[in-house]
PDB file of C-alpha atoms in Angstrom:
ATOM      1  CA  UNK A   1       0.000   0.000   0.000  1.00  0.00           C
ATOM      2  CA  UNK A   2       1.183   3.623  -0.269  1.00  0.00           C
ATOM      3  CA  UNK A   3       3.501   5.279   2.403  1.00  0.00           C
ATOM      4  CA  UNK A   4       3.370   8.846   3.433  1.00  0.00           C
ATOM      5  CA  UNK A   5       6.419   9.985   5.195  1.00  0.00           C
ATOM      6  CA  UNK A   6       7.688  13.054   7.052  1.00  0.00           C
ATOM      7  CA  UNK A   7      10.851  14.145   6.276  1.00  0.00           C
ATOM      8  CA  UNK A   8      12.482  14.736  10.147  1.00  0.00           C
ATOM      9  CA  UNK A   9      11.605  12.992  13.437  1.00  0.00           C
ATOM     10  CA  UNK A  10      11.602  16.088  15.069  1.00  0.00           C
ATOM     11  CA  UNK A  11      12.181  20.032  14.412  1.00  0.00           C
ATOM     12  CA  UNK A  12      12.479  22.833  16.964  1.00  0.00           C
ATOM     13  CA  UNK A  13      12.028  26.428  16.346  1.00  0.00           C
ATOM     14  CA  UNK A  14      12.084  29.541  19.000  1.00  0.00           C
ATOM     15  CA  UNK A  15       8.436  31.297  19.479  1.00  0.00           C
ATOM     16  CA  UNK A  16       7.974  33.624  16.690  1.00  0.00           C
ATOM     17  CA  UNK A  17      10.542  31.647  14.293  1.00  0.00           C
ATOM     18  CA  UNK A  18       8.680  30.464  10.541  1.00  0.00           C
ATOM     19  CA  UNK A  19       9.015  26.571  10.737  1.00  0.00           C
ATOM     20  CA  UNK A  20       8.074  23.586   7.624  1.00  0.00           C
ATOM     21  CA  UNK A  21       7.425  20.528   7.683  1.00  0.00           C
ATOM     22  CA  UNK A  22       8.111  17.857   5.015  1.00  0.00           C
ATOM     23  CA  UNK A  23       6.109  14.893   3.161  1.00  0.00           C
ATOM     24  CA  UNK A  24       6.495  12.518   1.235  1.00  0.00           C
ATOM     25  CA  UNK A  25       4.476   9.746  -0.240  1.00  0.00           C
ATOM     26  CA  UNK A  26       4.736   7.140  -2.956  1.00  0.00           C
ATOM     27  CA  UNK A  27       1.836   6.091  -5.768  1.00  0.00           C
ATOM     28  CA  UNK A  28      -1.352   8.801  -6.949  1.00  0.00           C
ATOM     29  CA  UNK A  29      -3.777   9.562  -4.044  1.00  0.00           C
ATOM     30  CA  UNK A  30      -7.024  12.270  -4.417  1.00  0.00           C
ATOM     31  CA  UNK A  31      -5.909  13.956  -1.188  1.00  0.00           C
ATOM     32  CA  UNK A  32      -3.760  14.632   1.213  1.00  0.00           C
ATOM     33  CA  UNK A  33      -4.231  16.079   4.850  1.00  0.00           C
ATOM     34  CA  UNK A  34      -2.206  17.376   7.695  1.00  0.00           C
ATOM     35  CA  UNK A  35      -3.147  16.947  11.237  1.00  0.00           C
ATOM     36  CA  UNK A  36      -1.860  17.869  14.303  1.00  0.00           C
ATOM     37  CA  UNK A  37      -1.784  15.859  17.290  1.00  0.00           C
ATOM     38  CA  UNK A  38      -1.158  16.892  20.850  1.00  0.00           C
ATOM     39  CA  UNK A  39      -0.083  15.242  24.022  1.00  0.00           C
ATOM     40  CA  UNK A  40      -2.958  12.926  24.989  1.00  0.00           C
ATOM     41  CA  UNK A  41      -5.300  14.128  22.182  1.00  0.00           C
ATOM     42  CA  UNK A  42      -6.426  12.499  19.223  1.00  0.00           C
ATOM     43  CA  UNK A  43      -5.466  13.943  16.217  1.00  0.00           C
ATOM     44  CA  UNK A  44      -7.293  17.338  14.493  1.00  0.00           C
ATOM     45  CA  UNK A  45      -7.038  17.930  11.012  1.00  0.00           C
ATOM     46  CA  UNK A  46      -5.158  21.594   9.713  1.00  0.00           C
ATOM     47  CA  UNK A  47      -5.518  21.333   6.016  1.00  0.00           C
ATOM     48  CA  UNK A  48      -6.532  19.180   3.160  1.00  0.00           C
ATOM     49  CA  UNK A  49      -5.439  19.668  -0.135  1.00  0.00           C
ATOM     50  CA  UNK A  50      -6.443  17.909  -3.238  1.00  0.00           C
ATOM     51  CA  UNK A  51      -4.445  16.395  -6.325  1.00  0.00           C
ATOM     52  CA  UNK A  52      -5.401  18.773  -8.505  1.00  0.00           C
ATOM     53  CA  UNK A  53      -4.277  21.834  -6.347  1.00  0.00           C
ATOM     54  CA  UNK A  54      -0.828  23.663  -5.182  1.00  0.00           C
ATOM     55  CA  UNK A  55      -2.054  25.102  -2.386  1.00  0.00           C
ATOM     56  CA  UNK A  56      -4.186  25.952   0.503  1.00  0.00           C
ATOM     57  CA  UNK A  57      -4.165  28.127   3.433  1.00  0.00           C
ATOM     58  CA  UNK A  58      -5.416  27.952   6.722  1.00  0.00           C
ATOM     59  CA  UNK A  59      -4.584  31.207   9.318  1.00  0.00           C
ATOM     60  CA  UNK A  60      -0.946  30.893  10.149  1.00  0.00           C
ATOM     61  CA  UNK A  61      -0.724  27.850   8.111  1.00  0.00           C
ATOM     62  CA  UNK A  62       0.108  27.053   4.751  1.00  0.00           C
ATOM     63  CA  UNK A  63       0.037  23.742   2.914  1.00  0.00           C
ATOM     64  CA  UNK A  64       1.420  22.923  -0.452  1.00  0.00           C
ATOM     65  CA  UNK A  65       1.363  20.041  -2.863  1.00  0.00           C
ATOM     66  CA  UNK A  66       3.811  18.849  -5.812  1.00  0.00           C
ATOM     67  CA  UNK A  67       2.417  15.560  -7.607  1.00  0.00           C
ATOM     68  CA  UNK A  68       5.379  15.701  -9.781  1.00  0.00           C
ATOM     69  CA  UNK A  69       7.958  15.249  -6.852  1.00  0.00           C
ATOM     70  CA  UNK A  70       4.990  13.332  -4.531  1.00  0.00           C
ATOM     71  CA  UNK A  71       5.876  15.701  -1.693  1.00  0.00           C
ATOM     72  CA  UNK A  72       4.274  18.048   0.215  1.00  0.00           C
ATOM     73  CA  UNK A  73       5.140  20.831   2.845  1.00  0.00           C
ATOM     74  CA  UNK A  74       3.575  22.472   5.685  1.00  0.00           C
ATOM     75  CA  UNK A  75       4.714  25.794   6.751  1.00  0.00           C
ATOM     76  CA  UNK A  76       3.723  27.743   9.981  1.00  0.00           C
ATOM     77  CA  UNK A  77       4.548  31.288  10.439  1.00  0.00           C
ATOM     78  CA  UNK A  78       4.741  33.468  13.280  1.00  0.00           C
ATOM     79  CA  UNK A  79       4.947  30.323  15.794  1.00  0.00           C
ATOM     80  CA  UNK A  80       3.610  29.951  19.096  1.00  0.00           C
ATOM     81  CA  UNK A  81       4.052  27.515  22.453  1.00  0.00           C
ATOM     82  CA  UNK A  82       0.748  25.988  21.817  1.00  0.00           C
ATOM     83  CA  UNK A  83       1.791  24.539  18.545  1.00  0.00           C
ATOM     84  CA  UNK A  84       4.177  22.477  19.751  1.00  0.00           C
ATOM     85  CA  UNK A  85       2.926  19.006  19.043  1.00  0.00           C
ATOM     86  CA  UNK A  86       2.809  16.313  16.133  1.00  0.00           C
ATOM     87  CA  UNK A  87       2.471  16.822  12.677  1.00  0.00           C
ATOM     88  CA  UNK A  88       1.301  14.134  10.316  1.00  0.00           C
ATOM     89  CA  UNK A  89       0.582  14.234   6.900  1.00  0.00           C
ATOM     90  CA  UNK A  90      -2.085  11.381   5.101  1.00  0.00           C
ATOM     91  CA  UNK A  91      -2.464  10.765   2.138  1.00  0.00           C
ATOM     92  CA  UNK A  92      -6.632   9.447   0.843  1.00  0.00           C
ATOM     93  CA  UNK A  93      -5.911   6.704  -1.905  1.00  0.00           C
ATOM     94  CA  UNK A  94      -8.595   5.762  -4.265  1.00  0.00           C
ATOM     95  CA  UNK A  95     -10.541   3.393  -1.871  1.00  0.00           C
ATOM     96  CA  UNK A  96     -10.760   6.919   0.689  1.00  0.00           C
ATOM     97  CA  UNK A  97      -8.583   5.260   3.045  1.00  0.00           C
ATOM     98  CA  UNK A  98      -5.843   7.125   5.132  1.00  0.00           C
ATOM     99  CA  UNK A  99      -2.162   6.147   5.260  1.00  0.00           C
ATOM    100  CA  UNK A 100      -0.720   7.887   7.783  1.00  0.00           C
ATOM    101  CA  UNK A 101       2.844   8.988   8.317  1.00  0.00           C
ATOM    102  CA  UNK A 102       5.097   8.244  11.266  1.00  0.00           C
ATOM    103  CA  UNK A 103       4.971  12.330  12.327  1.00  0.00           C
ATOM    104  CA  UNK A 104       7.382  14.906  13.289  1.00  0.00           C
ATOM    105  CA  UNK A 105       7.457  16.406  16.681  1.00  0.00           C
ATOM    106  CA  UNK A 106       7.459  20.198  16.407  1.00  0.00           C
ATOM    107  CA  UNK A 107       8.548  21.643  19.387  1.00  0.00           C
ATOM    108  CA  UNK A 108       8.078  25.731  19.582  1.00  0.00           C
ATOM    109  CA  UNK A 109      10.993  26.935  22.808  1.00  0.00           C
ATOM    110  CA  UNK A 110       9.637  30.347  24.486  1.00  0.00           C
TER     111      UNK A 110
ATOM    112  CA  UNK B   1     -20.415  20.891  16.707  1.00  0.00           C
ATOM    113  CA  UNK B   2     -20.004  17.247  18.168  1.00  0.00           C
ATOM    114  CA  UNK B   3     -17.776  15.199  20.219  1.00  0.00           C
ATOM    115  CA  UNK B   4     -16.271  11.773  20.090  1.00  0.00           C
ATOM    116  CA  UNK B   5     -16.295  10.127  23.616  1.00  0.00           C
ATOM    117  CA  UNK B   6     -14.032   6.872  24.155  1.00  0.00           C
ATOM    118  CA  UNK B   7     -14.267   4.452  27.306  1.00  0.00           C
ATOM    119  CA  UNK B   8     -12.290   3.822  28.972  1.00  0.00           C
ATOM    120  CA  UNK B   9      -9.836   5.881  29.115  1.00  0.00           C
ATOM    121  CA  UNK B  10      -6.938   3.753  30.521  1.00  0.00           C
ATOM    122  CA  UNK B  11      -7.082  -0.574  30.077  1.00  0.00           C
ATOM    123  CA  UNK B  12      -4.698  -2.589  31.887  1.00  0.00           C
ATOM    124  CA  UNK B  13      -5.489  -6.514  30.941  1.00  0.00           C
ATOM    125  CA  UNK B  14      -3.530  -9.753  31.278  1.00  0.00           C
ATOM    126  CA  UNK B  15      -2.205 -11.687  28.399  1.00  0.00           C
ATOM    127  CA  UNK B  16      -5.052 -13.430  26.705  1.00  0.00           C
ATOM    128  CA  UNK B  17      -7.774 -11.935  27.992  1.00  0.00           C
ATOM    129  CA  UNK B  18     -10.572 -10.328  25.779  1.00  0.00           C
ATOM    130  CA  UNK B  19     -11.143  -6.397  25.554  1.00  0.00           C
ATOM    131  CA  UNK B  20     -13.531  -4.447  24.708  1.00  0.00           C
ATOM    132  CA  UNK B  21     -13.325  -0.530  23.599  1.00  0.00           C
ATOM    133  CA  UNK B  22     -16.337   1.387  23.411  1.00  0.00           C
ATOM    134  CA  UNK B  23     -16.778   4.808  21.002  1.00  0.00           C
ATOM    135  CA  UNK B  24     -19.634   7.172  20.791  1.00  0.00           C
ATOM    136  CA  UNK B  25     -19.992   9.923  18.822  1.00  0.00           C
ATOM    137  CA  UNK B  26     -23.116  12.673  18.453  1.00  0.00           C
ATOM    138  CA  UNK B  27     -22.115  14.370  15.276  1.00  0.00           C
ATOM    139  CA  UNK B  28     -24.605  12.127  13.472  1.00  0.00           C
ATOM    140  CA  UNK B  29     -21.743  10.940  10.637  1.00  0.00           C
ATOM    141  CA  UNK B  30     -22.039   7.547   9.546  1.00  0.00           C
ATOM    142  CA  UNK B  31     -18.832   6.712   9.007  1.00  0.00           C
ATOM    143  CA  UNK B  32     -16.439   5.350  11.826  1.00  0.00           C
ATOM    144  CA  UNK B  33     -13.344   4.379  12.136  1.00  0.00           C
ATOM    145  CA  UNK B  34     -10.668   2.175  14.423  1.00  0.00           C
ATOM    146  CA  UNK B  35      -6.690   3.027  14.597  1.00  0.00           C
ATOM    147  CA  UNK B  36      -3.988   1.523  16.777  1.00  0.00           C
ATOM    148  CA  UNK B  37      -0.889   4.226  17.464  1.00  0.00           C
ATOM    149  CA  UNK B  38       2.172   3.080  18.782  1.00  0.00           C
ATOM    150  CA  UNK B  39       4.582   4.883  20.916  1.00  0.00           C
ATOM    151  CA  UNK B  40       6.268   7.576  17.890  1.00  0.00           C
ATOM    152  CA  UNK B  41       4.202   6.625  15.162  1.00  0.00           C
ATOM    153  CA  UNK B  42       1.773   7.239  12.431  1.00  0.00           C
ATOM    154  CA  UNK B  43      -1.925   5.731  12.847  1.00  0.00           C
ATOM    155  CA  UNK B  44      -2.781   2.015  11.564  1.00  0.00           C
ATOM    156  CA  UNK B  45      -6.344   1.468  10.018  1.00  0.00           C
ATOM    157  CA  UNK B  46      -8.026  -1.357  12.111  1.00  0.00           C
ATOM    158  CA  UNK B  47     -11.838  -0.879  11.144  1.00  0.00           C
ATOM    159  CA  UNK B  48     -14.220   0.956   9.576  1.00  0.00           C
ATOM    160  CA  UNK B  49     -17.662   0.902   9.240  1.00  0.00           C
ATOM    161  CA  UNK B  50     -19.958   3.009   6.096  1.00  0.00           C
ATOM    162  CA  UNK B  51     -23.082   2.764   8.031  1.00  0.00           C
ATOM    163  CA  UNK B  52     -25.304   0.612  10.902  1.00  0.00           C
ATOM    164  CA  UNK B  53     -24.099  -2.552  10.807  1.00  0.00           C
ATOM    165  CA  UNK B  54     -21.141  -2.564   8.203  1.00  0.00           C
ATOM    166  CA  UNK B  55     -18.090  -3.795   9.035  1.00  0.00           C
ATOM    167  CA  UNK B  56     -14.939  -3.035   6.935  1.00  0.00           C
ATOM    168  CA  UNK B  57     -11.553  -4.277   7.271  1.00  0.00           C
ATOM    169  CA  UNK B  58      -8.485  -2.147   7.575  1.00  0.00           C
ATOM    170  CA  UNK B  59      -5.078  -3.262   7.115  1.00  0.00           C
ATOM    171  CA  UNK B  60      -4.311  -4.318  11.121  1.00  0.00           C
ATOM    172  CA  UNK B  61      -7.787  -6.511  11.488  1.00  0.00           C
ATOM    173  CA  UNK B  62      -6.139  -9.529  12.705  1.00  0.00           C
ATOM    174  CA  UNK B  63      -6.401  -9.989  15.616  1.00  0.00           C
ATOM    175  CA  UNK B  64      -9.524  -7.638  16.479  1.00  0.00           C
ATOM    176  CA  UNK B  65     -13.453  -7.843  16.256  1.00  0.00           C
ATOM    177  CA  UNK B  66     -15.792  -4.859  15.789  1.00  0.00           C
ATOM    178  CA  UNK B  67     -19.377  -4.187  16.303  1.00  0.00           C
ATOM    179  CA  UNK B  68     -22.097  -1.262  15.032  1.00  0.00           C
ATOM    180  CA  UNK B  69     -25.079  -1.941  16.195  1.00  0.00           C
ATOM    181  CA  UNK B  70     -26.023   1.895  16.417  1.00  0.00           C
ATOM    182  CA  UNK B  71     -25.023   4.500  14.170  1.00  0.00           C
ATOM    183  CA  UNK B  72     -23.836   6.571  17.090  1.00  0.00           C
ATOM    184  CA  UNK B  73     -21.730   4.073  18.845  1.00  0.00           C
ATOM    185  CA  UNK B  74     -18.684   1.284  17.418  1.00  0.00           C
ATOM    186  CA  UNK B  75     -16.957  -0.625  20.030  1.00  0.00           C
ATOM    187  CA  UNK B  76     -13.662  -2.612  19.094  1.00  0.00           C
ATOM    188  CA  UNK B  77     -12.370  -5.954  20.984  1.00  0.00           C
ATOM    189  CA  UNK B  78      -8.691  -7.534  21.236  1.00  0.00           C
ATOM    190  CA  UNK B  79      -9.762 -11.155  20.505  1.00  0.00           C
ATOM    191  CA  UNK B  80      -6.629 -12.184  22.890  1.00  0.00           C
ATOM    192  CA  UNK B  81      -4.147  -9.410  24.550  1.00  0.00           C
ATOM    193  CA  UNK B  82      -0.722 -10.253  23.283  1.00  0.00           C
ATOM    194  CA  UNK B  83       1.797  -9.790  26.489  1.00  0.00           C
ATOM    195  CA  UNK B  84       3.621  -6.414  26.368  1.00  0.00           C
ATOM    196  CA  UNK B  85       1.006  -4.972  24.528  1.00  0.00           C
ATOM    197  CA  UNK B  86       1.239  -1.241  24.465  1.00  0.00           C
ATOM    198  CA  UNK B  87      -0.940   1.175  22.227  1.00  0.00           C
ATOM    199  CA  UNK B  88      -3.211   3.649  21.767  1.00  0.00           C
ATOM    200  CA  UNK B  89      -6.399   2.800  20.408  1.00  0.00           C
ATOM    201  CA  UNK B  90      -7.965   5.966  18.597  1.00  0.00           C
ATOM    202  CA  UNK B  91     -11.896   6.241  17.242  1.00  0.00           C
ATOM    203  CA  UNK B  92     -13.103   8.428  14.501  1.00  0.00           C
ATOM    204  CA  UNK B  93     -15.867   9.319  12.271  1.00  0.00           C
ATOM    205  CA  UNK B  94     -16.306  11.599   9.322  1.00  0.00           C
ATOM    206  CA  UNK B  95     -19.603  12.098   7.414  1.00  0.00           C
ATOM    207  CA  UNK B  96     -19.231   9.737   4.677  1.00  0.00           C
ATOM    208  CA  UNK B  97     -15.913   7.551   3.272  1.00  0.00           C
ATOM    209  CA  UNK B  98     -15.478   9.928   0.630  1.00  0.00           C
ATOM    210  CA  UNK B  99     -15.843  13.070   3.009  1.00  0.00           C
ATOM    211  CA  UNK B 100     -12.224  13.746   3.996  1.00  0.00           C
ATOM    212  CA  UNK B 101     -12.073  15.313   7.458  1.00  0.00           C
ATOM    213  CA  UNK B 102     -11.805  12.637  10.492  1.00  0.00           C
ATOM    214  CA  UNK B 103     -12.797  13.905  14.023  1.00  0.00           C
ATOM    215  CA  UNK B 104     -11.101  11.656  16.313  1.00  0.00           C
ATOM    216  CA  UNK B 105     -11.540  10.870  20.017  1.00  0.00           C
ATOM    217  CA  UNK B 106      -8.945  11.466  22.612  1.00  0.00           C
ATOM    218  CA  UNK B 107      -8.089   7.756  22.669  1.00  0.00           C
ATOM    219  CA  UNK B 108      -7.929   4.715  24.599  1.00  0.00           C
ATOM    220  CA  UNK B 109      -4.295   3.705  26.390  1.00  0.00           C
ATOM    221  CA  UNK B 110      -4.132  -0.326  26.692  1.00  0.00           C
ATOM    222  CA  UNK B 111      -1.606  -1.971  28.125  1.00  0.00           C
ATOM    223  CA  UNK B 112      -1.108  -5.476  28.786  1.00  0.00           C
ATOM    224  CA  UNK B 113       0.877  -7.065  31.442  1.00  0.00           C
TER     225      UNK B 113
END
């Protein structure tokens, strides 16, 4: 089955700092999502993008999609303390099922 | 808006034993879903379930048994707790299984001893 991978384990950027986060993922999909997950929470979704588009914003957030390359990025500006937390990107394949990536901790110092 | 509400929160069995996990949700979607976490990494598709009484398998089924018997409620069993066991077990739903946002429940912590 596809695999959608982030690109680092774990980034960490001071309060205020721009920070992205990378994707990968192999084979065609329809969509692909980030979430965020925090300490003892289930996951909440930031963005979805679709196959067909570049990119989509969301506040502070800004997702973006290459089919070509099969990547993705997630960028947050202006950080803040209560974004530290994990970052997963999913790609939806053709049966609307979500492969998950193994995450990158984001961790936003004061 | 709704909320997903999982029970229990914390499961401590003993190897072999049967468990049950229990999800409710009142946003009126029809479409849930079961994923196991483990410790520093990504989610693993268990079950799913379109409607009342559908049953799907995901990719980790072995090993697991779900039920719908209400549209508002999907409850999840380890067949037989595997010593060592450690996991999150997270419930979601979403509107339909081509609808692509997934509201997920703050999870279930098993562990076996």
């Amino acid at each position: 089955s596809q695999l959608a991978e982030e690109n680092s384990w774990a980034l960490s950027v001071h309060e205020g700092e721009s920070v992205t986060v990378n994707c990968s993922y192999k084979t065609s999909i329809t969509a692909l999502q980030w979430y965020r997950q925090k300490s003892g929470k289930g996951p909440a979704q930031l963005i979805l993008i679709r196959s067909n588009e570049r990119e989509n914003r969301n506040g502070r957030l800004r997702a973006t999609l290459d089919t070509s390359s099969q990547s993705s990025s997630l960028s947050i500006t202006a950080t803040r303390c209560e974004d530290t937390a994990v970052y997963f990107c999913a790609t939806m394949d053709s049966n609307y099922q979500l492969i998950w990536g193994s995450g990158t901790k984001l961790i936003i110092k004061p | 808006g709704g909320i997903i509400t999982q029970t229990p929160k914390f499961l401590i069995g003993q190897e072999g034993q049967k468990l049950t996990l229990k999800c409710q949700q009142n946003f009126n979607h029809d479409t849930m879903y079961w994923y196991r976490q483990d410790s520093g990494k990504g989610l693993r598709l268990i079950y799913y379930s379109i409607t009342e009484n559908d049953l799907q398998k995901g990719d980790l089924s072995e090993g697991y048994d779900a039920s719908r018997e209400k549209k508002s409620s999907f409850s999840l069993t380890v067949t037989s707790a595997q010593k060592n066991e450690m996991a999150v077990f997270l419930c979601a739903s979403s509107i339909g299984i081509n609808q692509d946002t997934q509201y997920f429940g703050p999870g279930t912590r098993l562990l076996v001893l």
